[in-house]
Amino acid sequence: MQTVDWLWLLHPALAVVLVYPLLGMVLRLAQQTRDRRLTQAKHPATVGRDHADLGKLLAGSVVAIVLIAEAVVIATKHPLSPFEGGGQRLGLLLLVLVGSGIALAALWRVKRPAYRASFGLLCWAGVITLGMQPEVFRLSDNPFELAFWQSHFWGGIGLTGLMLFSVACRPEIHKHLRWRRLHVSANLLAALIFLAQGISGPRDLLEIPLSWQKPTIYACDYTARTCPPPAPR
């Protein structure tokens, strides 16, 4: 494996090592928090706060590894010289990447609802902008096609939006029952997407060849399932 291959493993490695363990803890604390509120179960008084804090960390981790995946794919697809748009486009994309990170950091700190909504939307817009670049592979961009709903990319985009929504609405979730119910519904959907991502991610890894294999693999006819014969030695 070359350096570029290790870079491509950053996203799945961080998901396995960081995101999915956090997800398990957040779901467990969510159940304990709900039990303590509704049935007066004898869970520690800190379970609600721990659930919120770890949920915030989970959301930040999801957004961060999606940004890392997009940055790696765009930066390693082609060398700088034939990079479409050249250094100017690369610089603009770098500004979007940095701006998305700044928006995420600001979302963690601001208090006013308008600011939280604005920074959450700015961060999500940055994630979508980077993801829509031609270097980023997507099964389909048409929501009326089955491939769109099977896409690991679009699952990640939807999951990122749900995570940012949970962070942006945290104070309202604590104060209002209606927001709490919306939070529960959104995170049930997020849990299903996490499950789907756990399946589609390994599927996509099987389809990504090592860097030295790509010229031959990409010359294959995927419809006919045939590949060109190897060059004679």
Short mmCIF file of C-alpha atoms in Angstrom, two decimals:
data_model
loop_
_atom_site.label_atom_id
_atom_site.label_comp_id
_atom_site.label_asym_id
_atom_site.label_seq_id
_atom_site.Cartn_x
_atom_site.Cartn_y
_atom_site.Cartn_z
CA MET A 1 0.00 0.00 0.00
CA GLN A 2 1.14 3.50 -0.84
CA THR A 3 0.58 6.71 1.14
CA VAL A 4 -2.52 7.59 -0.87
CA ASP A 5 -4.08 4.22 -0.01
CA TRP A 6 -3.57 4.84 3.71
CA LEU A 7 -5.18 8.27 3.33
CA TRP A 8 -8.25 6.63 1.77
CA LEU A 9 -8.50 4.40 4.85
CA LEU A 10 -8.73 7.38 7.24
CA HIS A 11 -12.49 7.76 6.86
CA PRO A 12 -13.51 4.11 7.47
CA ALA A 13 -10.90 3.70 10.21
CA LEU A 14 -12.19 6.72 12.14
CA ALA A 15 -15.77 5.51 11.68
CA VAL A 16 -14.93 2.10 13.18
CA VAL A 17 -12.66 3.33 15.96
CA LEU A 18 -14.48 6.51 16.98
CA VAL A 19 -17.97 7.01 15.56
CA TYR A 20 -19.64 3.62 16.05
CA PRO A 21 -18.42 3.15 19.65
CA LEU A 22 -19.73 6.65 20.41
CA LEU A 23 -23.02 5.77 18.74
CA GLY A 24 -23.44 2.76 21.03
CA MET A 25 -22.82 4.87 24.13
CA VAL A 26 -25.17 7.63 22.97
CA LEU A 27 -27.99 5.18 22.24
CA ARG A 28 -27.54 3.49 25.63
CA LEU A 29 -27.59 6.84 27.45
CA ALA A 30 -30.62 7.92 25.43
CA GLN A 31 -32.54 4.86 26.62
CA GLN A 32 -31.47 5.47 30.23
CA THR A 33 -32.45 9.13 30.01
CA ARG A 34 -35.88 8.24 28.66
CA ASP A 35 -36.38 5.54 31.32
CA ARG A 36 -35.40 7.94 34.09
CA ARG A 37 -37.81 10.60 32.83
CA LEU A 38 -40.82 8.35 32.16
CA THR A 39 -40.52 5.48 34.63
CA GLN A 40 -38.37 7.04 37.35
CA ALA A 41 -35.79 4.29 36.84
CA LYS A 42 -32.84 4.52 39.22
CA HIS A 43 -30.23 5.66 36.72
CA PRO A 44 -27.61 8.26 37.69
CA ALA A 45 -28.81 11.84 37.59
CA THR A 46 -26.05 12.67 35.11
CA VAL A 47 -27.29 10.38 32.31
CA GLY A 48 -29.15 13.20 30.55
CA ARG A 49 -26.13 15.49 30.57
CA ASP A 50 -23.81 12.66 29.52
CA HIS A 51 -26.16 11.77 26.66
CA ALA A 52 -26.18 15.37 25.44
CA ASP A 53 -22.40 15.79 25.72
CA LEU A 54 -21.57 12.52 23.99
CA GLY A 55 -24.23 13.21 21.36
CA LYS A 56 -22.54 16.51 20.62
CA LEU A 57 -19.19 14.74 20.33
CA LEU A 58 -20.74 12.13 18.04
CA ALA A 59 -22.19 14.81 15.79
CA GLY A 60 -18.86 16.63 15.57
CA SER A 61 -17.06 13.37 14.78
CA VAL A 62 -19.49 12.50 11.98
CA VAL A 63 -19.11 15.92 10.35
CA ALA A 64 -15.32 15.82 10.73
CA ILE A 65 -14.81 12.42 9.13
CA VAL A 66 -17.13 13.31 6.24
CA LEU A 67 -15.06 16.44 5.61
CA ILE A 68 -11.86 14.36 5.83
CA ALA A 69 -13.23 11.84 3.32
CA GLU A 70 -14.20 14.57 0.85
CA ALA A 71 -10.87 16.37 1.23
CA VAL A 72 -8.87 13.18 0.69
CA VAL A 73 -10.88 12.15 -2.39
CA ILE A 74 -10.60 15.58 -4.02
CA ALA A 75 -6.90 16.05 -3.17
CA THR A 76 -5.78 12.60 -4.33
CA LYS A 77 -7.91 12.11 -7.44
CA HIS A 78 -5.41 13.87 -9.72
CA PRO A 79 -2.03 15.62 -9.28
CA LEU A 80 -2.19 19.40 -9.03
CA SER A 81 -1.00 20.04 -12.59
CA PRO A 82 -4.00 18.39 -14.36
CA PHE A 83 -6.39 19.29 -11.53
CA GLU A 84 -9.54 20.72 -13.09
CA GLY A 85 -9.56 24.46 -12.44
CA GLY A 86 -5.96 24.41 -11.25
CA GLY A 87 -4.70 26.07 -8.11
CA GLN A 88 -7.46 28.70 -8.06
CA ARG A 89 -10.23 26.12 -7.79
CA LEU A 90 -8.22 24.12 -5.28
CA GLY A 91 -7.82 27.26 -3.17
CA LEU A 92 -11.57 27.92 -3.25
CA LEU A 93 -12.30 24.36 -2.19
CA LEU A 94 -9.79 24.72 0.63
CA LEU A 95 -11.64 27.84 1.79
CA VAL A 96 -14.90 25.88 1.80
CA LEU A 97 -13.26 23.11 3.84
CA VAL A 98 -11.81 25.53 6.38
CA GLY A 99 -15.04 27.51 6.50
CA SER A 100 -17.03 24.35 7.22
CA GLY A 101 -14.71 23.54 10.11
CA ILE A 102 -15.01 27.07 11.49
CA ALA A 103 -18.82 26.92 11.19
CA LEU A 104 -18.85 23.63 13.12
CA ALA A 105 -16.67 25.09 15.86
CA ALA A 106 -18.86 28.20 16.03
CA LEU A 107 -22.00 26.04 16.26
CA TRP A 108 -20.60 24.47 19.42
CA ARG A 109 -20.11 27.86 21.06
CA VAL A 110 -22.91 30.23 20.02
CA LYS A 111 -26.08 30.52 22.11
CA ARG A 112 -28.69 32.42 20.09
CA PRO A 113 -31.07 30.29 18.01
CA ALA A 114 -30.50 32.30 14.83
CA TYR A 115 -26.74 31.89 15.12
CA ARG A 116 -27.02 28.16 15.81
CA ALA A 117 -29.28 27.68 12.79
CA SER A 118 -27.03 29.80 10.57
CA PHE A 119 -23.78 28.05 11.46
CA GLY A 120 -25.42 24.62 11.23
CA LEU A 121 -26.71 25.39 7.73
CA LEU A 122 -23.36 26.91 6.69
CA CYS A 123 -21.50 23.80 7.81
CA TRP A 124 -23.94 21.49 6.01
CA ALA A 125 -23.77 23.65 2.87
CA GLY A 126 -19.98 23.33 2.94
CA VAL A 127 -20.20 19.55 3.26
CA ILE A 128 -22.63 19.37 0.32
CA THR A 129 -20.52 21.73 -1.81
CA LEU A 130 -17.39 19.63 -1.37
CA GLY A 131 -19.35 16.43 -1.94
CA MET A 132 -20.81 17.66 -5.24
CA GLN A 133 -17.38 18.08 -6.82
CA PRO A 134 -16.72 15.79 -9.81
CA GLU A 135 -13.90 14.01 -7.99
CA VAL A 136 -16.33 12.61 -5.41
CA PHE A 137 -17.97 9.37 -6.54
CA ARG A 138 -21.74 9.07 -6.16
CA LEU A 139 -23.93 6.19 -7.32
CA SER A 140 -26.63 8.60 -8.49
CA ASP A 141 -27.81 12.16 -7.98
CA ASN A 142 -31.40 11.33 -8.98
CA PRO A 143 -33.65 10.64 -5.95
CA PHE A 144 -36.06 8.78 -8.24
CA GLU A 145 -33.45 6.08 -8.84
CA LEU A 146 -32.85 3.19 -6.45
CA ALA A 147 -29.09 3.77 -6.64
CA PHE A 148 -29.56 7.17 -4.97
CA TRP A 149 -31.02 5.54 -1.85
CA GLN A 150 -28.27 2.91 -1.85
CA SER A 151 -25.53 5.54 -2.04
CA HIS A 152 -23.07 5.73 0.85
CA PHE A 153 -22.40 9.33 -0.11
CA TRP A 154 -25.99 10.55 0.14
CA GLY A 155 -26.52 8.57 3.33
CA GLY A 156 -23.57 10.46 4.79
CA ILE A 157 -24.96 13.80 3.65
CA GLY A 158 -28.32 13.07 5.27
CA LEU A 159 -26.67 11.82 8.45
CA THR A 160 -24.52 14.95 8.65
CA GLY A 161 -27.62 17.14 8.39
CA LEU A 162 -29.39 15.22 11.17
CA MET A 163 -26.33 15.46 13.43
CA LEU A 164 -26.01 19.21 12.87
CA PHE A 165 -29.74 19.62 13.52
CA SER A 166 -29.42 17.85 16.89
CA VAL A 167 -26.56 20.11 17.96
CA ALA A 168 -28.25 23.30 16.75
CA CYS A 169 -31.52 22.48 18.58
CA ARG A 170 -29.99 21.25 21.83
CA PRO A 171 -31.38 24.03 24.10
CA GLU A 172 -34.88 23.71 22.62
CA ILE A 173 -34.77 19.92 23.07
CA HIS A 174 -34.11 20.40 26.78
CA LYS A 175 -36.92 22.93 27.24
CA HIS A 176 -39.83 21.81 25.04
CA LEU A 177 -41.60 18.47 24.70
CA ARG A 178 -42.42 19.06 21.04
CA TRP A 179 -38.74 19.57 20.19
CA ARG A 180 -37.83 16.51 22.25
CA ARG A 181 -40.23 14.37 20.24
CA LEU A 182 -38.81 15.77 17.01
CA HIS A 183 -35.32 14.98 18.30
CA VAL A 184 -36.31 11.38 19.05
CA SER A 185 -37.86 10.95 15.59
CA ALA A 186 -34.83 12.47 13.84
CA ASN A 187 -32.43 10.27 15.73
CA LEU A 188 -34.41 7.10 15.08
CA LEU A 189 -33.96 7.95 11.40
CA ALA A 190 -30.27 8.67 12.05
CA ALA A 191 -29.85 5.25 13.70
CA LEU A 192 -31.31 3.57 10.62
CA ILE A 193 -28.95 5.54 8.38
CA PHE A 194 -26.00 4.57 10.62
CA LEU A 195 -27.00 0.94 10.07
CA ALA A 196 -27.22 1.43 6.31
CA GLN A 197 -23.85 3.23 6.29
CA GLY A 198 -22.30 0.30 8.13
CA ILE A 199 -23.38 -1.90 5.22
CA SER A 200 -22.76 0.41 2.25
CA GLY A 201 -19.34 1.50 3.53
CA PRO A 202 -17.73 -1.99 3.40
CA ARG A 203 -19.50 -2.55 0.04
CA ASP A 204 -17.81 0.52 -1.41
CA LEU A 205 -14.43 -0.46 0.05
CA LEU A 206 -14.61 -3.70 -1.93
CA GLU A 207 -14.97 -1.63 -5.11
CA ILE A 208 -12.00 0.70 -4.48
CA PRO A 209 -8.74 -0.77 -5.85
CA LEU A 210 -5.28 0.10 -4.56
CA SER A 211 -3.65 3.01 -6.35
CA TRP A 212 -1.32 0.84 -8.43
CA GLN A 213 -4.26 -1.35 -9.51
CA LYS A 214 -6.51 1.47 -10.73
CA PRO A 215 -5.28 1.79 -14.36
CA THR A 216 -6.12 -1.86 -15.02
CA ILE A 217 -9.30 -2.07 -12.92
CA TYR A 218 -10.78 1.10 -14.42
CA ALA A 219 -10.16 -0.28 -17.92
CA CYS A 220 -12.60 -3.11 -17.23
CA ASP A 221 -16.04 -3.26 -18.82
CA TYR A 222 -18.36 -3.34 -15.80
CA THR A 223 -21.43 -4.11 -17.88
CA ALA A 224 -19.92 -7.14 -19.56
CA ARG A 225 -17.83 -7.98 -16.47
CA THR A 226 -14.67 -8.36 -18.50
CA CYS A 227 -11.19 -6.91 -18.09
CA PRO A 228 -8.39 -6.43 -20.64
CA PRO A 229 -5.77 -9.16 -20.69
CA PRO A 230 -2.57 -8.41 -18.76
CA ALA A 231 0.28 -6.92 -20.74
CA PRO A 232 2.94 -9.46 -21.77
CA ARG A 233 6.11 -9.43 -19.71
#
